[in-house]
JSON list of C-alpha atoms in Angstrom, two decimals:
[
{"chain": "A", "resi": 64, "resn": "UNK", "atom": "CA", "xyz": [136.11, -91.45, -151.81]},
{"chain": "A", "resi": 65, "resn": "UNK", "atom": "CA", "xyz": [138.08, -88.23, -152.20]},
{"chain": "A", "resi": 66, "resn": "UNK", "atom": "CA", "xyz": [137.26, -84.79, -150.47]},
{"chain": "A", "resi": 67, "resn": "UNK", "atom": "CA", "xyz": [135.78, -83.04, -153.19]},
{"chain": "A", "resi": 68, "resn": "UNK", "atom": "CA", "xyz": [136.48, -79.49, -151.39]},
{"chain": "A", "resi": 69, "resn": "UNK", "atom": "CA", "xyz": [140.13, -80.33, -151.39]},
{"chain": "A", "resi": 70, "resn": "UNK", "atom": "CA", "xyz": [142.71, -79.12, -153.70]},
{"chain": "A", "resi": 71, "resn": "UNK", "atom": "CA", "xyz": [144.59, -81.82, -153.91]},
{"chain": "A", "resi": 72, "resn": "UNK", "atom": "CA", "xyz": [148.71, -80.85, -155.06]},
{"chain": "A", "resi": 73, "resn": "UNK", "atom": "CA", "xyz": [150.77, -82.96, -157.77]},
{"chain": "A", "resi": 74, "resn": "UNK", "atom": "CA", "xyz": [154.64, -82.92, -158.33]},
{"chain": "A", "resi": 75, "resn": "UNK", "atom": "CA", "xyz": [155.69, -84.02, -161.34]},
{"chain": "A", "resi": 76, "resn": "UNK", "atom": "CA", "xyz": [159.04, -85.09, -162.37]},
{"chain": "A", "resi": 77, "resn": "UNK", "atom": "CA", "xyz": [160.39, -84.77, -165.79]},
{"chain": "A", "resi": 78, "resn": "UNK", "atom": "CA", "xyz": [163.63, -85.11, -167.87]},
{"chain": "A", "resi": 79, "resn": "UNK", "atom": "CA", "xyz": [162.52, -83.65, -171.12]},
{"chain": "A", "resi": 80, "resn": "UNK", "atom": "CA", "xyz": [160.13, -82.11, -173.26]},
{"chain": "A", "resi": 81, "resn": "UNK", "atom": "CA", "xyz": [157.41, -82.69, -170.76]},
{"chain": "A", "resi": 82, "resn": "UNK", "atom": "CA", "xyz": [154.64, -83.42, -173.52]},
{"chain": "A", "resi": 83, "resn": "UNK", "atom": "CA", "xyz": [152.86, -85.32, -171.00]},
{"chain": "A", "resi": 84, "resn": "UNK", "atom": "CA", "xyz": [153.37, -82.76, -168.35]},
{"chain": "A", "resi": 85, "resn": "UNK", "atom": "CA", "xyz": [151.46, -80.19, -170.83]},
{"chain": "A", "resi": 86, "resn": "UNK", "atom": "CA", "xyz": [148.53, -83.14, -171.23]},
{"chain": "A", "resi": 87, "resn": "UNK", "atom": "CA", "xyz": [148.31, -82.77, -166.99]},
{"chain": "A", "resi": 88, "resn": "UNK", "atom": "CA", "xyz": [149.07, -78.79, -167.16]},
{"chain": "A", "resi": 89, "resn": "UNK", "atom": "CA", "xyz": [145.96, -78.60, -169.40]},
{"chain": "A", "resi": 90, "resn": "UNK", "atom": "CA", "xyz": [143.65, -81.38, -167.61]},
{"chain": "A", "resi": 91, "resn": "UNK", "atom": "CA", "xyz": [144.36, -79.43, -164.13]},
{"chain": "A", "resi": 92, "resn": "UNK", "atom": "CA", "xyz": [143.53, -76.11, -165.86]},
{"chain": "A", "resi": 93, "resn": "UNK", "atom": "CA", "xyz": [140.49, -76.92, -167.59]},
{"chain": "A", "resi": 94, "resn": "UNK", "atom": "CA", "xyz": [138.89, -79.39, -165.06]},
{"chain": "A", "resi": 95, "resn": "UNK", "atom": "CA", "xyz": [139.66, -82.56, -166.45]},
{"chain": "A", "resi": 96, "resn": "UNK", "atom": "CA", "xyz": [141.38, -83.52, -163.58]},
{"chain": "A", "resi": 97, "resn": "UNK", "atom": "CA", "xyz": [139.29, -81.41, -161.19]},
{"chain": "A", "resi": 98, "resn": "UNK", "atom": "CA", "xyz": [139.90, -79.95, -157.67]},
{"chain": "A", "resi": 99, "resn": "UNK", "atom": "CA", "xyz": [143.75, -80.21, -158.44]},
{"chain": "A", "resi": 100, "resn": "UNK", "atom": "CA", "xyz": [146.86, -78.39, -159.45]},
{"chain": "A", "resi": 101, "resn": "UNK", "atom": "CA", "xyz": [150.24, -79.23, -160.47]},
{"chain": "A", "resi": 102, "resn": "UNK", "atom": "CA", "xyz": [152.34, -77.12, -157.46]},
{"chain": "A", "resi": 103, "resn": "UNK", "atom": "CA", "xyz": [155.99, -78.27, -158.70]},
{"chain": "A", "resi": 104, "resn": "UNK", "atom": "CA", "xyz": [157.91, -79.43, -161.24]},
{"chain": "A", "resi": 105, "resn": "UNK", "atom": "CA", "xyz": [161.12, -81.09, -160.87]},
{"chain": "A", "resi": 106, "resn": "UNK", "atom": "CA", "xyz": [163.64, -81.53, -163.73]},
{"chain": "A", "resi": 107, "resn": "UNK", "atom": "CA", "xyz": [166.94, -83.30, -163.68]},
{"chain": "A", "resi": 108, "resn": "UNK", "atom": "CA", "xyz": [167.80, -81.79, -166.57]},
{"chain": "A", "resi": 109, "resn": "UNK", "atom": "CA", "xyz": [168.79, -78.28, -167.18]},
{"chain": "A", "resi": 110, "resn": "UNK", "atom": "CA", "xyz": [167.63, -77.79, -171.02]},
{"chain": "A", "resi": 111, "resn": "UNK", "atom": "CA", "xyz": [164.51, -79.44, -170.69]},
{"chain": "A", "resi": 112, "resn": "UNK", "atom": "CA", "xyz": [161.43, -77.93, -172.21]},
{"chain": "A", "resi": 113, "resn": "UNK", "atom": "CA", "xyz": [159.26, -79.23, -169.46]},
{"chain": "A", "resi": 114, "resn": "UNK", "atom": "CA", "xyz": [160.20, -76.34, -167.45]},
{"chain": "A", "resi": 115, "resn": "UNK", "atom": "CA", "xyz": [159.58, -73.66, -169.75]},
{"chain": "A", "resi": 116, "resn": "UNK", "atom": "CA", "xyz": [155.91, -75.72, -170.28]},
{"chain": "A", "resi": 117, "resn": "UNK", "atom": "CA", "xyz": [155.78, -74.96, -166.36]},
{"chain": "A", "resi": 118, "resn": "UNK", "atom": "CA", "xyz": [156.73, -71.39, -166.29]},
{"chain": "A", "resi": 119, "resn": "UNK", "atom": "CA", "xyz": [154.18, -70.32, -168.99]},
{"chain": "A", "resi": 120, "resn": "UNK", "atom": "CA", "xyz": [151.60, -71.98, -166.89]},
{"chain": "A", "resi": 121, "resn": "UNK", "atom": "CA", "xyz": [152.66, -70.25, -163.62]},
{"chain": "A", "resi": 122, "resn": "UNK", "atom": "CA", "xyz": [154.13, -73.46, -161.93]},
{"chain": "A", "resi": 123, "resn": "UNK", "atom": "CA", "xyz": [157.13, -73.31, -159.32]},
{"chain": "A", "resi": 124, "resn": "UNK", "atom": "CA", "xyz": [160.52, -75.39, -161.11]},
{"chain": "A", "resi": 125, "resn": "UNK", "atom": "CA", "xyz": [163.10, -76.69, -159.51]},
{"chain": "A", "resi": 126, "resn": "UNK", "atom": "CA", "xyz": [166.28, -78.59, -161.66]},
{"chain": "A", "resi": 127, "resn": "UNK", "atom": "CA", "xyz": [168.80, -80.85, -159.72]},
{"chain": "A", "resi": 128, "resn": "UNK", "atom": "CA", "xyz": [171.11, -82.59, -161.80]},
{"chain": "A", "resi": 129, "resn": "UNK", "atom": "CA", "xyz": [172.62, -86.22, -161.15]},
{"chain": "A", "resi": 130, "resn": "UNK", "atom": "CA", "xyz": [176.25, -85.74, -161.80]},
{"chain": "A", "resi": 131, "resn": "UNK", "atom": "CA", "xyz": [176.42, -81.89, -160.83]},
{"chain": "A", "resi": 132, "resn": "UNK", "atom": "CA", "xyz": [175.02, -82.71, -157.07]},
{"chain": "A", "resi": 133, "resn": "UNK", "atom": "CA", "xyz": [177.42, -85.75, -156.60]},
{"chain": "A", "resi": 134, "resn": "UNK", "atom": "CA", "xyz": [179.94, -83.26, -157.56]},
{"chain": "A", "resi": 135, "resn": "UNK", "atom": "CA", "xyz": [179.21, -80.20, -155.28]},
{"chain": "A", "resi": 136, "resn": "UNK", "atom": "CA", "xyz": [180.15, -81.93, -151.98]},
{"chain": "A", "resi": 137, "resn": "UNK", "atom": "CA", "xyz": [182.01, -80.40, -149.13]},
{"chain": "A", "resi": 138, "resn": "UNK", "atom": "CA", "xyz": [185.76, -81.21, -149.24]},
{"chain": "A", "resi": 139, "resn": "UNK", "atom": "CA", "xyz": [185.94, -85.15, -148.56]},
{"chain": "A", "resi": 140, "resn": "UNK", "atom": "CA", "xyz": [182.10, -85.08, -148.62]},
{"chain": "A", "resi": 141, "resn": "UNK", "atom": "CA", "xyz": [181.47, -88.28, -150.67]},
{"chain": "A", "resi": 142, "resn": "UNK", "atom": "CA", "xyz": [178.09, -88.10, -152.26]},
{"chain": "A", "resi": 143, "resn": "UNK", "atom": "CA", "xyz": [176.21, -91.03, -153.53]},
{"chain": "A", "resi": 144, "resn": "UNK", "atom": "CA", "xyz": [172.84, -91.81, -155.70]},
{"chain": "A", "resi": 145, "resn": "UNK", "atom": "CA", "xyz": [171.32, -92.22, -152.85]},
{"chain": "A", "resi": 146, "resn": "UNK", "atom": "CA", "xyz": [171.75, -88.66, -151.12]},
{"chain": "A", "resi": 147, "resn": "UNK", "atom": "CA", "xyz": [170.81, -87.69, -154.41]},
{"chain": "A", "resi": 148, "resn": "UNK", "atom": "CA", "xyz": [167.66, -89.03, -154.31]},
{"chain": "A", "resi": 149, "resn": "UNK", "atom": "CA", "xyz": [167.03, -88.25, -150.51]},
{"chain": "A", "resi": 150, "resn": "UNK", "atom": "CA", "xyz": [167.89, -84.46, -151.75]},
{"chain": "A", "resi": 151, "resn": "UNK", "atom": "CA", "xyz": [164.54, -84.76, -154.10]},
{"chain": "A", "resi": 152, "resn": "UNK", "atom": "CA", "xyz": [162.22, -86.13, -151.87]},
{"chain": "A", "resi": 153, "resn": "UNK", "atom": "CA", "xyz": [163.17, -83.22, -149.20]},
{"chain": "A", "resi": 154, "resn": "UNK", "atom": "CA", "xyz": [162.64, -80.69, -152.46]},
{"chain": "A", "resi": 155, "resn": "UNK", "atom": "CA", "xyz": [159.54, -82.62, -153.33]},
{"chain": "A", "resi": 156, "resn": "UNK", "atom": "CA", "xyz": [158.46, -82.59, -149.38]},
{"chain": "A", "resi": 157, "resn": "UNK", "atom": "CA", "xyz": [159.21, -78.90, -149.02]},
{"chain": "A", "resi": 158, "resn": "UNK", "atom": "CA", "xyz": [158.74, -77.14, -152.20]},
{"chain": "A", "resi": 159, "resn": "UNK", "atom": "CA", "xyz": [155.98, -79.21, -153.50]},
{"chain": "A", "resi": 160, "resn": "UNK", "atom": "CA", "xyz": [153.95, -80.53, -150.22]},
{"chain": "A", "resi": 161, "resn": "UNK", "atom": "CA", "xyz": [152.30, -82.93, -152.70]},
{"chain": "A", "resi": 162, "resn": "UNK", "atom": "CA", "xyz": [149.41, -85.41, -152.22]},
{"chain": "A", "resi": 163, "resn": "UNK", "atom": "CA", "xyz": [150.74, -87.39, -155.46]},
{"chain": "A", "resi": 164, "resn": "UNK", "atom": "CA", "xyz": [154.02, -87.47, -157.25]},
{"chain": "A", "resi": 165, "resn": "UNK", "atom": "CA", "xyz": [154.34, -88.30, -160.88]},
{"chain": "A", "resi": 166, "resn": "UNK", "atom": "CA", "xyz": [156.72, -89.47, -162.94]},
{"chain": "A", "resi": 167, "resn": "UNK", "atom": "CA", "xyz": [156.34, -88.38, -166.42]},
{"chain": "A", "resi": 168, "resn": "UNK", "atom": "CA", "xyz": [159.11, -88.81, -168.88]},
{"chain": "A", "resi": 169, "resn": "UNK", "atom": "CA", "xyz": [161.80, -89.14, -165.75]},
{"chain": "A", "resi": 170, "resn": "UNK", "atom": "CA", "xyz": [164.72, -90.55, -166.67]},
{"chain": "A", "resi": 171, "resn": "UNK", "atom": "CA", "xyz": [166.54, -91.76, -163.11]},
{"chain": "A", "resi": 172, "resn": "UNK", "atom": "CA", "xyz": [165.71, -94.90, -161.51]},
{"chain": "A", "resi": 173, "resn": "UNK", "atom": "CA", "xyz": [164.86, -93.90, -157.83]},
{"chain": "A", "resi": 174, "resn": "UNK", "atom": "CA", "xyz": [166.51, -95.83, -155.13]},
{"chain": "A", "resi": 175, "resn": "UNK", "atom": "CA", "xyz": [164.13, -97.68, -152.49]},
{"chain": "A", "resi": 176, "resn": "UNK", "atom": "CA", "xyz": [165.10, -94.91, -150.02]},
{"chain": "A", "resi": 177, "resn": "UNK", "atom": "CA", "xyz": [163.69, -92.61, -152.57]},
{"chain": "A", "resi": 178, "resn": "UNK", "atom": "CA", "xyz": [160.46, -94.26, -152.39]},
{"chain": "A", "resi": 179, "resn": "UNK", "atom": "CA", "xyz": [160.60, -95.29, -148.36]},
{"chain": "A", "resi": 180, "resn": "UNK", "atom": "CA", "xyz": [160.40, -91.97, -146.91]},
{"chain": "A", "resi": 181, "resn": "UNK", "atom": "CA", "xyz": [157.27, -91.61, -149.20]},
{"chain": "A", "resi": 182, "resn": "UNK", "atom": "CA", "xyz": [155.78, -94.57, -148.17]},
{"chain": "A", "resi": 183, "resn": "UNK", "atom": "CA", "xyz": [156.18, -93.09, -144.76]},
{"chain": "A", "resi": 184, "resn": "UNK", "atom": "CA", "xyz": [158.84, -95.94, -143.89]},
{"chain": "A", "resi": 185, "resn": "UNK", "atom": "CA", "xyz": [162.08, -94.04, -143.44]},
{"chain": "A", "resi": 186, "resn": "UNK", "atom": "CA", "xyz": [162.32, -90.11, -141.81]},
{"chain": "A", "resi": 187, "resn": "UNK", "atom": "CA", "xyz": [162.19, -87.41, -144.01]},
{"chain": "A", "resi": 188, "resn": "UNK", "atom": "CA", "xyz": [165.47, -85.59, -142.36]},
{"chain": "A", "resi": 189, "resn": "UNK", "atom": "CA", "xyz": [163.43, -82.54, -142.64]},
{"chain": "A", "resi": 190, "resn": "UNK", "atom": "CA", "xyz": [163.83, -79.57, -140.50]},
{"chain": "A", "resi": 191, "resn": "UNK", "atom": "CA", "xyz": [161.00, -79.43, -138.08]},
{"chain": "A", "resi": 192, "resn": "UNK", "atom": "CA", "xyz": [160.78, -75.96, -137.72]},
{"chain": "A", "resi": 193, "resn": "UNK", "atom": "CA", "xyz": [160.55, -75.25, -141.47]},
{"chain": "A", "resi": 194, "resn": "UNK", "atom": "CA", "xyz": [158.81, -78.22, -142.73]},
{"chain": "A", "resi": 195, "resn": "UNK", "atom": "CA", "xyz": [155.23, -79.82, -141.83]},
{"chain": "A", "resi": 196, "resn": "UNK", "atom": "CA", "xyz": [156.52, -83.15, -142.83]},
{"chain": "A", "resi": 197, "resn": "UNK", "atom": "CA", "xyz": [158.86, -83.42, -141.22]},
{"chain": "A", "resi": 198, "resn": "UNK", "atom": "CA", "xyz": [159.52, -86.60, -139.42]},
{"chain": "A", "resi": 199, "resn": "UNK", "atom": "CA", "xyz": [157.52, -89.28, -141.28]},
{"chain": "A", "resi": 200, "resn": "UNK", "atom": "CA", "xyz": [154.92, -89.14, -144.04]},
{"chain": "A", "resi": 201, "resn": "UNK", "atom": "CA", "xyz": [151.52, -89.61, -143.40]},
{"chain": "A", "resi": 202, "resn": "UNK", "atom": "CA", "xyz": [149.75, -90.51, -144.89]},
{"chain": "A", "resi": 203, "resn": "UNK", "atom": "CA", "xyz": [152.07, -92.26, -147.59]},
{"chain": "A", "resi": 204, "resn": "UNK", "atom": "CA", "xyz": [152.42, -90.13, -150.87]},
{"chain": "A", "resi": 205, "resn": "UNK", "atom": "CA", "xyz": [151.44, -92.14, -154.05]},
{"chain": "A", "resi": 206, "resn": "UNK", "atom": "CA", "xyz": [153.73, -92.61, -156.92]},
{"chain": "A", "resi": 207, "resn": "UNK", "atom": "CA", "xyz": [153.04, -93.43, -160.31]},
{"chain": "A", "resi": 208, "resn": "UNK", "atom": "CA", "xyz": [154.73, -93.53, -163.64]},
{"chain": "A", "resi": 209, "resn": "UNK", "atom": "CA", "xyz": [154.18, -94.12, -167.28]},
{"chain": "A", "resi": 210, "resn": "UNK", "atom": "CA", "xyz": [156.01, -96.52, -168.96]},
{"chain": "A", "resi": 211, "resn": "UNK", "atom": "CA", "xyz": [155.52, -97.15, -172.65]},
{"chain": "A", "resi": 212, "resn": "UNK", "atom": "CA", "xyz": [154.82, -100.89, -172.53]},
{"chain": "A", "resi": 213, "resn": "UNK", "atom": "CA", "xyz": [152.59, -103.46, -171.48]},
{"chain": "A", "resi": 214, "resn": "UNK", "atom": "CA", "xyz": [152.78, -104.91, -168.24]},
{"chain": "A", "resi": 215, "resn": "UNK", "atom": "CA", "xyz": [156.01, -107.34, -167.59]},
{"chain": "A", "resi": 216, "resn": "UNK", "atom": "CA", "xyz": [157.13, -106.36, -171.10]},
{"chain": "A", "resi": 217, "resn": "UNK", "atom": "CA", "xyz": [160.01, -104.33, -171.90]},
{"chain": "A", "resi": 218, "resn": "UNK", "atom": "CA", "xyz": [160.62, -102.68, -168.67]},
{"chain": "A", "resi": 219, "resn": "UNK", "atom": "CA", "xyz": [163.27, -100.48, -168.22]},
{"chain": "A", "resi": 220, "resn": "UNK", "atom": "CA", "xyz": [164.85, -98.08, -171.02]},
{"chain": "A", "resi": 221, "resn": "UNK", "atom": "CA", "xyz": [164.23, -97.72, -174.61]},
{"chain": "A", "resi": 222, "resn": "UNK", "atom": "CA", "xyz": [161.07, -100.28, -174.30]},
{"chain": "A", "resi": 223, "resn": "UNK", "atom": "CA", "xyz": [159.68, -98.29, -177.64]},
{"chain": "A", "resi": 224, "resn": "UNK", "atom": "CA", "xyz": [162.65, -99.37, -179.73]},
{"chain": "A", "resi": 225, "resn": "UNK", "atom": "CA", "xyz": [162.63, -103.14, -177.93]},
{"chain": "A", "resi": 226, "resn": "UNK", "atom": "CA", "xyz": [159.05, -103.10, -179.05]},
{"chain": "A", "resi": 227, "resn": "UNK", "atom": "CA", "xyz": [159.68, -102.19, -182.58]},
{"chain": "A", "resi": 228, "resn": "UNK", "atom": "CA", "xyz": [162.81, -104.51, -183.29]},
{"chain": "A", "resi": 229, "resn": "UNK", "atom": "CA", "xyz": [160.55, -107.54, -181.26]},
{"chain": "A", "resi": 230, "resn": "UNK", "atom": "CA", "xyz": [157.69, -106.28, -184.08]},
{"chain": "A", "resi": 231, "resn": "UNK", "atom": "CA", "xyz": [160.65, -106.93, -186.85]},
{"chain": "A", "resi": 232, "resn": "UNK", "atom": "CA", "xyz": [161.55, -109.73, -186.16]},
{"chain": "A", "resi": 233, "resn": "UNK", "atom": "CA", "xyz": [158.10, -111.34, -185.78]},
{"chain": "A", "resi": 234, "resn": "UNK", "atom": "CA", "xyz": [157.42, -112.15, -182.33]},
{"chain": "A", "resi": 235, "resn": "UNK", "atom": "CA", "xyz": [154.69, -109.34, -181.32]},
{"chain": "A", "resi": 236, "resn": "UNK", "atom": "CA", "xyz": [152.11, -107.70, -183.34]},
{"chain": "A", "resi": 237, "resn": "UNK", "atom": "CA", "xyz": [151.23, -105.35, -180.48]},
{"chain": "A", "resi": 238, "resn": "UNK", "atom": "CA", "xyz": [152.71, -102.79, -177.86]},
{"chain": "A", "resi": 239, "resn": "UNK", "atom": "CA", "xyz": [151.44, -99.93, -175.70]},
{"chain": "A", "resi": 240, "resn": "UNK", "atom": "CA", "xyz": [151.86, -98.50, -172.51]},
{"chain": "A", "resi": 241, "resn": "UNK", "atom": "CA", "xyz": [150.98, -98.32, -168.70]},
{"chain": "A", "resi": 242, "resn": "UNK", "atom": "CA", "xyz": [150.37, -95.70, -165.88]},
{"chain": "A", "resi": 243, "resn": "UNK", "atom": "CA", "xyz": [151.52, -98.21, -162.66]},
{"chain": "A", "resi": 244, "resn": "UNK", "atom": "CA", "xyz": [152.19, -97.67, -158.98]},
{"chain": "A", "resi": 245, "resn": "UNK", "atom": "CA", "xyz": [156.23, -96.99, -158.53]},
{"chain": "A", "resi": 246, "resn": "UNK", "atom": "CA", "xyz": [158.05, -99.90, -156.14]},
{"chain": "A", "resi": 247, "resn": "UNK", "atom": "CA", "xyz": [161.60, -101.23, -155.76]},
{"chain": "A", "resi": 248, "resn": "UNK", "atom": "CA", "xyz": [161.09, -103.02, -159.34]},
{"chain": "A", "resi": 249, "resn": "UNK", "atom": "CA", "xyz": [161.56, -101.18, -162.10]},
{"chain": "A", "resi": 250, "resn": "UNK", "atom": "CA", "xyz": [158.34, -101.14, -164.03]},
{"chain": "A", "resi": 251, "resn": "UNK", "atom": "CA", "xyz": [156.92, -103.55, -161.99]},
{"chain": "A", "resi": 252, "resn": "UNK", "atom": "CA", "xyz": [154.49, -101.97, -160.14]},
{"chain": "A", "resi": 253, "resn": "UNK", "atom": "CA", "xyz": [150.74, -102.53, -160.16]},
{"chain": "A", "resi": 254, "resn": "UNK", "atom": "CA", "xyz": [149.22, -101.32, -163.46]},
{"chain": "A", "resi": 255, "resn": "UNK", "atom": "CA", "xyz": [146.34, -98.55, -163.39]},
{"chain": "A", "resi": 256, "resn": "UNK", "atom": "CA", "xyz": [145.81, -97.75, -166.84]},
{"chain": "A", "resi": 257, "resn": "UNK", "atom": "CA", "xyz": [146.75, -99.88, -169.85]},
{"chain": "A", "resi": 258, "resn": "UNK", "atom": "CA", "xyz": [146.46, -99.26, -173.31]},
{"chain": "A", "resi": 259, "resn": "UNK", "atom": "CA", "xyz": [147.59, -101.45, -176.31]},
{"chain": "A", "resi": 260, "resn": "UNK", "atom": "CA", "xyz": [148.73, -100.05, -179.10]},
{"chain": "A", "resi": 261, "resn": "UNK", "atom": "CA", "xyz": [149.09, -101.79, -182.67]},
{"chain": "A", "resi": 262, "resn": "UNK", "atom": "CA", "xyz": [152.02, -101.59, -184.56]},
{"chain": "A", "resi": 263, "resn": "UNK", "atom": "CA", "xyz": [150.83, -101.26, -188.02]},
{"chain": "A", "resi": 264, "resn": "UNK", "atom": "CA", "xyz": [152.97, -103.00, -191.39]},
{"chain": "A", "resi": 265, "resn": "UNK", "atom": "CA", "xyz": [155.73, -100.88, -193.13]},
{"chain": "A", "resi": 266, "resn": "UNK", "atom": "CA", "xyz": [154.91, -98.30, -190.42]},
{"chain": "A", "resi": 267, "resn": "UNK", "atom": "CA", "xyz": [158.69, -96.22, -188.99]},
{"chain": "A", "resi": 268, "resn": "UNK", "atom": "CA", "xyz": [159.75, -96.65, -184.96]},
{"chain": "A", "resi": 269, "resn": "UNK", "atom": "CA", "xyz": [159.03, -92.88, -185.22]},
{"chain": "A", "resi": 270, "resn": "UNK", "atom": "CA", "xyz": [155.64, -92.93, -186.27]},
{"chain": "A", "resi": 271, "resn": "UNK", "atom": "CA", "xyz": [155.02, -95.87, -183.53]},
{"chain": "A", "resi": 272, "resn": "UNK", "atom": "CA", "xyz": [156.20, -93.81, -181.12]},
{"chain": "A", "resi": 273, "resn": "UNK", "atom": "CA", "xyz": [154.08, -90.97, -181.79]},
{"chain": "A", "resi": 274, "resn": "UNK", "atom": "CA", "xyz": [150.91, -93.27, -182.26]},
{"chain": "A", "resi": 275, "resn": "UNK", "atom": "CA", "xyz": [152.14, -94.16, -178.43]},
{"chain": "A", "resi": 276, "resn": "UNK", "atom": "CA", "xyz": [152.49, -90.37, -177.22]},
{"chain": "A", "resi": 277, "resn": "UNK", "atom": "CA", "xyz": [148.80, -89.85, -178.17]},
{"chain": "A", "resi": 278, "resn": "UNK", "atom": "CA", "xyz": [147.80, -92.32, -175.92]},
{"chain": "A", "resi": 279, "resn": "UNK", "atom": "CA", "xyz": [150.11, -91.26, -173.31]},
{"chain": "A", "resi": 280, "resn": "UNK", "atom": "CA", "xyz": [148.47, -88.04, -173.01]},
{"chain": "A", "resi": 281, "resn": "UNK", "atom": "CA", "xyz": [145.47, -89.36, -172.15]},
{"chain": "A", "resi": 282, "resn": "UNK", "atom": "CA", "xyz": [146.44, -92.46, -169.85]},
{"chain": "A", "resi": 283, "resn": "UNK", "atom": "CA", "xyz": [148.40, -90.11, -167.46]},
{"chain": "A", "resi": 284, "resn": "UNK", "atom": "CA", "xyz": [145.32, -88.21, -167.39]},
{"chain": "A", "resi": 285, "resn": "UNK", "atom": "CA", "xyz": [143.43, -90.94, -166.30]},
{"chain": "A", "resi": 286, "resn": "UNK", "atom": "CA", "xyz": [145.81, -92.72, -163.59]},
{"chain": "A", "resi": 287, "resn": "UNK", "atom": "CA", "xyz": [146.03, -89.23, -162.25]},
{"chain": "A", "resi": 288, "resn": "UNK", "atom": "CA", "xyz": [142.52, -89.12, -161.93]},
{"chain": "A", "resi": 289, "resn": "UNK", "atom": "CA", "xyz": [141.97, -92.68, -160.61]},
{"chain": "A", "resi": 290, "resn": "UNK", "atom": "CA", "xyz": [144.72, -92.14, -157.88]},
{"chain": "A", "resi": 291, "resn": "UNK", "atom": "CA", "xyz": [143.10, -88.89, -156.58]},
{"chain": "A", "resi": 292, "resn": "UNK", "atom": "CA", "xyz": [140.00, -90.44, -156.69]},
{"chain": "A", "resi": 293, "resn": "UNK", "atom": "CA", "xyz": [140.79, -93.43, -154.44]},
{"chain": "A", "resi": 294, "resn": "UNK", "atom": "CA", "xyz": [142.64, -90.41, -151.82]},
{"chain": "A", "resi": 295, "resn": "UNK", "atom": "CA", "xyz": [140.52, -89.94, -148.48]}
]
């Protein structure tokens, strides 16, 4: 059972117009998803609206950019994915001090060391002096995403449009969406919330995919909720 005096932090990682992001913004707010707050925001792109969402709501931002950071190296400093990703969790880890991460609408597949030092299975390369967690995490961070599919069904990118041509050409009347548990798979992790959503005759991809984001806005809510809930 959770710690109901606790305010328990979220960082949430986006890539665009952070629709869902608002959906959590105003759950948080209005006690929907109670006892928390959203305490960063993490974009890897610059234009996204997601962070203006965040700054009319008060939240801290941060933006760090794929292609930019590999770039920005010391002379014959060689940077890879992976430092990239090591760079977020020590922004996530310092900035954000989070009991849950979320991805919503983040468009970078994290590497395993991404998601080992917040399991608590690799050091955070912190600085001890400025950062509680430094070291290892403990207890490990949860991770969760939303991907708009069913379970073991069109994982990775542009499942919507998958969905839809599958739909054309006959082979699925149905589609939908999941909150799940982030792991080395992509997409594979175990599912929290799932909701089906049918894809209706004569209907556009675009209308299919906005039938979807109404959902989404209230699944994330909910896997949000159950992962706090199950947090001692």
């Amino acid at each position: 059972m959770s710690d109901d005096s606790k305010i328990r932090s979220i960082v949430v990682l986006i890539s665009g117009s952070g629709t869902n992001l608002q959906a959590l913004i105003d759950a948080t707010s209005s006690g929907v998803i109670p006892n928390a707050r959203i305490s960063l925001v993490i974009s890897n792109r610059k234009a996204a609206y997601g962070l203006v969402r965040a700054a009319n709501a008060s939240i801290p931002t941060d933006y760090l950019a794929l292609q930019p950071y590999l770039k920005s190296g010391k002379p014959g400093e060689v940077r890879t994915r992976v430092d990239y990703d090591v760079e977020v969790t020590k922004r996530v880890l310092q900035l954000g001090r989070p009991d849950l991460v979320v991805l919503a609408g983040w468009m970078h597949v994290l590497s395993a060391e991404f998601l080992e030092v917040l399991n608590g299975e690799r050091d955070t390369l912190l600085d001890s002096q400025t950062s509680p967690r430094s070291g290892r995490v403990s207890p490990p961070i949860p991770i969760i995403n939303l991907h708009p599919a069913l379970p073991g069904a069109f994982d990775g990118a542009n499942a919507i449009q998958r969905a839809y041509e599958a739909f054309q050409r006959g082979e699925i009347k149905q589609t939908g969406l999941m909150i799940h548990r982030v792991v080395k798979e992509v997409d594979r992790g175990e599912p929290l919330v799932v909701k089906t959503v049918d894809i209706l005759p004569g209907e556009t991809e675009e209308e299919l995919e906005n039938r979807i984001h109404v959902q989404e806005h209230i699944a994330i809510v909910e896997g949000v909720n159950k992962v706090l809930s199950e947090l001692s």
